[in-house]
């Protein structure tokens, strides 16, 4: 009903992942992931843990960031870096915090962490997940990373 159906990408593991330019040329530049294993879901709804491996997200201090794989299988083709810091509200309750996001989203920090993970894990981060996109300058960080030689 949203009108987005023509843009939906359906992954074919045998063919591998296209480049972003190939997806744009094919007009299939919308990739949808979810955590439902419902066998009746459409092919364009990709079960994320079949394709993504991520880093720990239970972070309450920037010093806790790690590049190590946390969820998903190491062999999954996409590497997802969680780059946010929660406020510890006590009793095992972690909540997002705009002030902590401002620190975690600082462009040089994001770029340095992602480049470090790339070197450490031998995998280019495909996604960098942040809280409060408007805090810090994650766009600049991604532009910096995209300019690095492959």
PDB file of C-alpha atoms in Angstrom:
ATOM      1  CA  UNK A   1       0.000   0.000   0.000  1.00  0.00           C
ATOM      2  CA  UNK A   2       2.960   2.345   0.518  1.00  0.00           C
ATOM      3  CA  UNK A   3       3.986   2.184  -3.119  1.00  0.00           C
ATOM      4  CA  UNK A   4       7.435   0.863  -2.211  1.00  0.00           C
ATOM      5  CA  UNK A   5       6.993  -2.641  -3.613  1.00  0.00           C
ATOM      6  CA  UNK A   6       8.746  -1.900  -6.941  1.00  0.00           C
ATOM      7  CA  UNK A   7      11.893  -0.877  -5.040  1.00  0.00           C
ATOM      8  CA  UNK A   8      12.164  -4.012  -2.886  1.00  0.00           C
ATOM      9  CA  UNK A   9      15.279  -6.124  -3.260  1.00  0.00           C
ATOM     10  CA  UNK A  10      15.129  -9.912  -2.908  1.00  0.00           C
ATOM     11  CA  UNK A  11      18.514 -11.442  -2.141  1.00  0.00           C
ATOM     12  CA  UNK A  12      19.761 -14.441  -4.101  1.00  0.00           C
ATOM     13  CA  UNK A  13      22.615 -16.051  -2.156  1.00  0.00           C
ATOM     14  CA  UNK A  14      23.884 -17.819  -5.283  1.00  0.00           C
ATOM     15  CA  UNK A  15      24.375 -14.483  -7.049  1.00  0.00           C
ATOM     16  CA  UNK A  16      25.791 -12.638  -4.033  1.00  0.00           C
ATOM     17  CA  UNK A  17      25.200  -9.022  -3.141  1.00  0.00           C
ATOM     18  CA  UNK A  18      25.018  -6.442  -5.910  1.00  0.00           C
ATOM     19  CA  UNK A  19      26.727  -3.091  -5.592  1.00  0.00           C
ATOM     20  CA  UNK A  20      24.611  -0.120  -4.596  1.00  0.00           C
ATOM     21  CA  UNK A  21      24.902   1.195  -8.169  1.00  0.00           C
ATOM     22  CA  UNK A  22      23.604  -2.126  -9.504  1.00  0.00           C
ATOM     23  CA  UNK A  23      20.663  -1.946  -7.100  1.00  0.00           C
ATOM     24  CA  UNK A  24      19.912   1.623  -8.158  1.00  0.00           C
ATOM     25  CA  UNK A  25      20.130   0.668 -11.848  1.00  0.00           C
ATOM     26  CA  UNK A  26      17.721  -2.230 -11.233  1.00  0.00           C
ATOM     27  CA  UNK A  27      15.486   0.115  -9.196  1.00  0.00           C
ATOM     28  CA  UNK A  28      15.618  -2.353  -6.280  1.00  0.00           C
ATOM     29  CA  UNK A  29      17.370  -0.251  -3.677  1.00  0.00           C
ATOM     30  CA  UNK A  30      15.201  -1.018  -0.656  1.00  0.00           C
ATOM     31  CA  UNK A  31      16.441  -3.919   1.473  1.00  0.00           C
ATOM     32  CA  UNK A  32      14.206  -5.095   4.314  1.00  0.00           C
ATOM     33  CA  UNK A  33      15.440  -7.186   7.240  1.00  0.00           C
ATOM     34  CA  UNK A  34      13.393  -8.524  10.130  1.00  0.00           C
ATOM     35  CA  UNK A  35      13.766 -11.047  12.909  1.00  0.00           C
ATOM     36  CA  UNK A  36      10.775 -13.204  12.001  1.00  0.00           C
ATOM     37  CA  UNK A  37      11.313 -16.732  10.760  1.00  0.00           C
ATOM     38  CA  UNK A  38       7.717 -16.866   9.497  1.00  0.00           C
ATOM     39  CA  UNK A  39       7.871 -19.236   6.502  1.00  0.00           C
ATOM     40  CA  UNK A  40       5.009 -17.307   4.899  1.00  0.00           C
ATOM     41  CA  UNK A  41       6.875 -14.000   4.728  1.00  0.00           C
ATOM     42  CA  UNK A  42       7.598 -12.634   1.244  1.00  0.00           C
ATOM     43  CA  UNK A  43      11.054 -13.216  -0.260  1.00  0.00           C
ATOM     44  CA  UNK A  44      11.995  -9.558   0.126  1.00  0.00           C
ATOM     45  CA  UNK A  45      11.671  -9.834   3.932  1.00  0.00           C
ATOM     46  CA  UNK A  46      15.093 -11.178   4.786  1.00  0.00           C
ATOM     47  CA  UNK A  47      15.673 -12.917   8.115  1.00  0.00           C
ATOM     48  CA  UNK A  48      18.495 -10.759   9.437  1.00  0.00           C
ATOM     49  CA  UNK A  49      20.433 -13.433  11.313  1.00  0.00           C
ATOM     50  CA  UNK A  50      20.835 -15.457   8.104  1.00  0.00           C
ATOM     51  CA  UNK A  51      22.678 -12.519   6.540  1.00  0.00           C
ATOM     52  CA  UNK A  52      24.078 -10.261   9.278  1.00  0.00           C
ATOM     53  CA  UNK A  53      26.665 -10.612  12.011  1.00  0.00           C
ATOM     54  CA  UNK A  54      26.768  -7.720  14.470  1.00  0.00           C
ATOM     55  CA  UNK A  55      28.724  -6.348  17.416  1.00  0.00           C
ATOM     56  CA  UNK A  56      27.590  -6.132  21.045  1.00  0.00           C
ATOM     57  CA  UNK A  57      24.984  -3.463  21.739  1.00  0.00           C
ATOM     58  CA  UNK A  58      24.878  -3.634  25.558  1.00  0.00           C
ATOM     59  CA  UNK A  59      27.312  -0.737  25.893  1.00  0.00           C
ATOM     60  CA  UNK A  60      27.254   1.813  28.720  1.00  0.00           C
ATOM     61  CA  UNK A  61      30.696   3.329  28.111  1.00  0.00           C
ATOM     62  CA  UNK A  62      32.632   3.927  24.893  1.00  0.00           C
ATOM     63  CA  UNK A  63      35.534   1.912  26.306  1.00  0.00           C
ATOM     64  CA  UNK A  64      33.334  -1.214  26.038  1.00  0.00           C
ATOM     65  CA  UNK A  65      33.033  -1.057  22.236  1.00  0.00           C
ATOM     66  CA  UNK A  66      34.288  -4.187  20.553  1.00  0.00           C
ATOM     67  CA  UNK A  67      34.558  -5.312  16.947  1.00  0.00           C
ATOM     68  CA  UNK A  68      33.939  -8.949  17.902  1.00  0.00           C
ATOM     69  CA  UNK A  69      30.955 -10.758  16.451  1.00  0.00           C
ATOM     70  CA  UNK A  70      28.039 -10.900  18.891  1.00  0.00           C
ATOM     71  CA  UNK A  71      24.940 -12.200  17.100  1.00  0.00           C
ATOM     72  CA  UNK A  72      24.627 -14.038  13.803  1.00  0.00           C
ATOM     73  CA  UNK A  73      27.162 -16.368  12.230  1.00  0.00           C
ATOM     74  CA  UNK A  74      30.682 -15.199  11.389  1.00  0.00           C
ATOM     75  CA  UNK A  75      30.133 -16.521   7.858  1.00  0.00           C
ATOM     76  CA  UNK A  76      27.136 -14.225   7.270  1.00  0.00           C
ATOM     77  CA  UNK A  77      27.947 -11.816   4.429  1.00  0.00           C
ATOM     78  CA  UNK A  78      27.002  -8.527   6.130  1.00  0.00           C
ATOM     79  CA  UNK A  79      28.859  -6.964   9.078  1.00  0.00           C
ATOM     80  CA  UNK A  80      26.798  -4.626  11.260  1.00  0.00           C
ATOM     81  CA  UNK A  81      28.474  -2.386  13.847  1.00  0.00           C
ATOM     82  CA  UNK A  82      26.333  -1.235  16.765  1.00  0.00           C
ATOM     83  CA  UNK A  83      27.707   2.194  17.663  1.00  0.00           C
ATOM     84  CA  UNK A  84      25.659   3.579  20.506  1.00  0.00           C
ATOM     85  CA  UNK A  85      26.028   3.969  24.244  1.00  0.00           C
ATOM     86  CA  UNK A  86      23.163   3.365  26.635  1.00  0.00           C
ATOM     87  CA  UNK A  87      22.583   5.123  29.917  1.00  0.00           C
ATOM     88  CA  UNK A  88      22.587   2.585  32.743  1.00  0.00           C
ATOM     89  CA  UNK A  89      19.351   3.293  34.624  1.00  0.00           C
ATOM     90  CA  UNK A  90      20.029   0.545  37.183  1.00  0.00           C
ATOM     91  CA  UNK A  91      18.379  -2.848  37.682  1.00  0.00           C
ATOM     92  CA  UNK A  92      19.693  -4.011  34.293  1.00  0.00           C
ATOM     93  CA  UNK A  93      17.739  -1.267  32.527  1.00  0.00           C
ATOM     94  CA  UNK A  94      19.598   0.407  29.672  1.00  0.00           C
ATOM     95  CA  UNK A  95      18.065   3.436  27.957  1.00  0.00           C
ATOM     96  CA  UNK A  96      19.128   5.528  24.955  1.00  0.00           C
ATOM     97  CA  UNK A  97      20.610   8.924  25.820  1.00  0.00           C
ATOM     98  CA  UNK A  98      21.038  11.896  23.471  1.00  0.00           C
ATOM     99  CA  UNK A  99      24.130  13.182  25.287  1.00  0.00           C
ATOM    100  CA  UNK A 100      25.890   9.832  25.040  1.00  0.00           C
ATOM    101  CA  UNK A 101      24.841   9.602  21.391  1.00  0.00           C
ATOM    102  CA  UNK A 102      26.488  12.954  20.693  1.00  0.00           C
ATOM    103  CA  UNK A 103      29.785  11.507  21.925  1.00  0.00           C
ATOM    104  CA  UNK A 104      29.439   8.150  20.169  1.00  0.00           C
ATOM    105  CA  UNK A 105      28.357   9.802  16.889  1.00  0.00           C
ATOM    106  CA  UNK A 106      31.301  12.185  16.667  1.00  0.00           C
ATOM    107  CA  UNK A 107      32.602  11.774  13.081  1.00  0.00           C
ATOM    108  CA  UNK A 108      36.244  10.984  13.847  1.00  0.00           C
ATOM    109  CA  UNK A 109      35.240   8.456  16.532  1.00  0.00           C
ATOM    110  CA  UNK A 110      32.783   6.612  14.254  1.00  0.00           C
ATOM    111  CA  UNK A 111      35.222   6.560  11.325  1.00  0.00           C
ATOM    112  CA  UNK A 112      38.131   5.452  13.495  1.00  0.00           C
ATOM    113  CA  UNK A 113      36.116   2.687  15.130  1.00  0.00           C
ATOM    114  CA  UNK A 114      34.726   1.396  11.840  1.00  0.00           C
ATOM    115  CA  UNK A 115      38.155   1.466  10.176  1.00  0.00           C
ATOM    116  CA  UNK A 116      39.632  -0.307  13.213  1.00  0.00           C
ATOM    117  CA  UNK A 117      36.941  -3.002  13.034  1.00  0.00           C
ATOM    118  CA  UNK A 118      37.608  -3.403   9.319  1.00  0.00           C
ATOM    119  CA  UNK A 119      41.291  -4.013  10.018  1.00  0.00           C
ATOM    120  CA  UNK A 120      40.716  -6.182  13.094  1.00  0.00           C
ATOM    121  CA  UNK A 121      37.977  -8.389  11.658  1.00  0.00           C
ATOM    122  CA  UNK A 122      39.004  -8.316   8.014  1.00  0.00           C
ATOM    123  CA  UNK A 123      35.472  -7.256   7.114  1.00  0.00           C
ATOM    124  CA  UNK A 124      34.232  -3.934   5.817  1.00  0.00           C
ATOM    125  CA  UNK A 125      31.344  -2.765   8.024  1.00  0.00           C
ATOM    126  CA  UNK A 126      28.257  -2.722   5.823  1.00  0.00           C
ATOM    127  CA  UNK A 127      26.140  -0.898   8.395  1.00  0.00           C
ATOM    128  CA  UNK A 128      26.867   1.404  11.289  1.00  0.00           C
ATOM    129  CA  UNK A 129      23.887   1.528  13.630  1.00  0.00           C
ATOM    130  CA  UNK A 130      23.596   4.710  15.707  1.00  0.00           C
ATOM    131  CA  UNK A 131      21.085   6.318  18.037  1.00  0.00           C
ATOM    132  CA  UNK A 132      20.066   9.929  17.434  1.00  0.00           C
ATOM    133  CA  UNK A 133      21.315  10.289  13.891  1.00  0.00           C
ATOM    134  CA  UNK A 134      21.164  14.093  14.279  1.00  0.00           C
ATOM    135  CA  UNK A 135      23.653  14.052  17.163  1.00  0.00           C
ATOM    136  CA  UNK A 136      27.256  14.141  15.941  1.00  0.00           C
ATOM    137  CA  UNK A 137      28.083  13.743  12.256  1.00  0.00           C
ATOM    138  CA  UNK A 138      27.723  10.134  11.171  1.00  0.00           C
ATOM    139  CA  UNK A 139      27.272  11.190   7.531  1.00  0.00           C
ATOM    140  CA  UNK A 140      30.766  12.700   7.565  1.00  0.00           C
ATOM    141  CA  UNK A 141      32.089   9.516   9.145  1.00  0.00           C
ATOM    142  CA  UNK A 142      30.570   7.369   6.387  1.00  0.00           C
ATOM    143  CA  UNK A 143      31.904   9.714   3.705  1.00  0.00           C
ATOM    144  CA  UNK A 144      35.365   9.350   5.240  1.00  0.00           C
ATOM    145  CA  UNK A 145      35.049   5.569   5.255  1.00  0.00           C
ATOM    146  CA  UNK A 146      33.748   5.464   1.678  1.00  0.00           C
ATOM    147  CA  UNK A 147      36.836   7.398   0.539  1.00  0.00           C
ATOM    148  CA  UNK A 148      39.242   4.777   1.947  1.00  0.00           C
ATOM    149  CA  UNK A 149      40.921   2.444  -0.544  1.00  0.00           C
ATOM    150  CA  UNK A 150      39.556  -1.068  -0.660  1.00  0.00           C
TER     151      UNK A 150
END
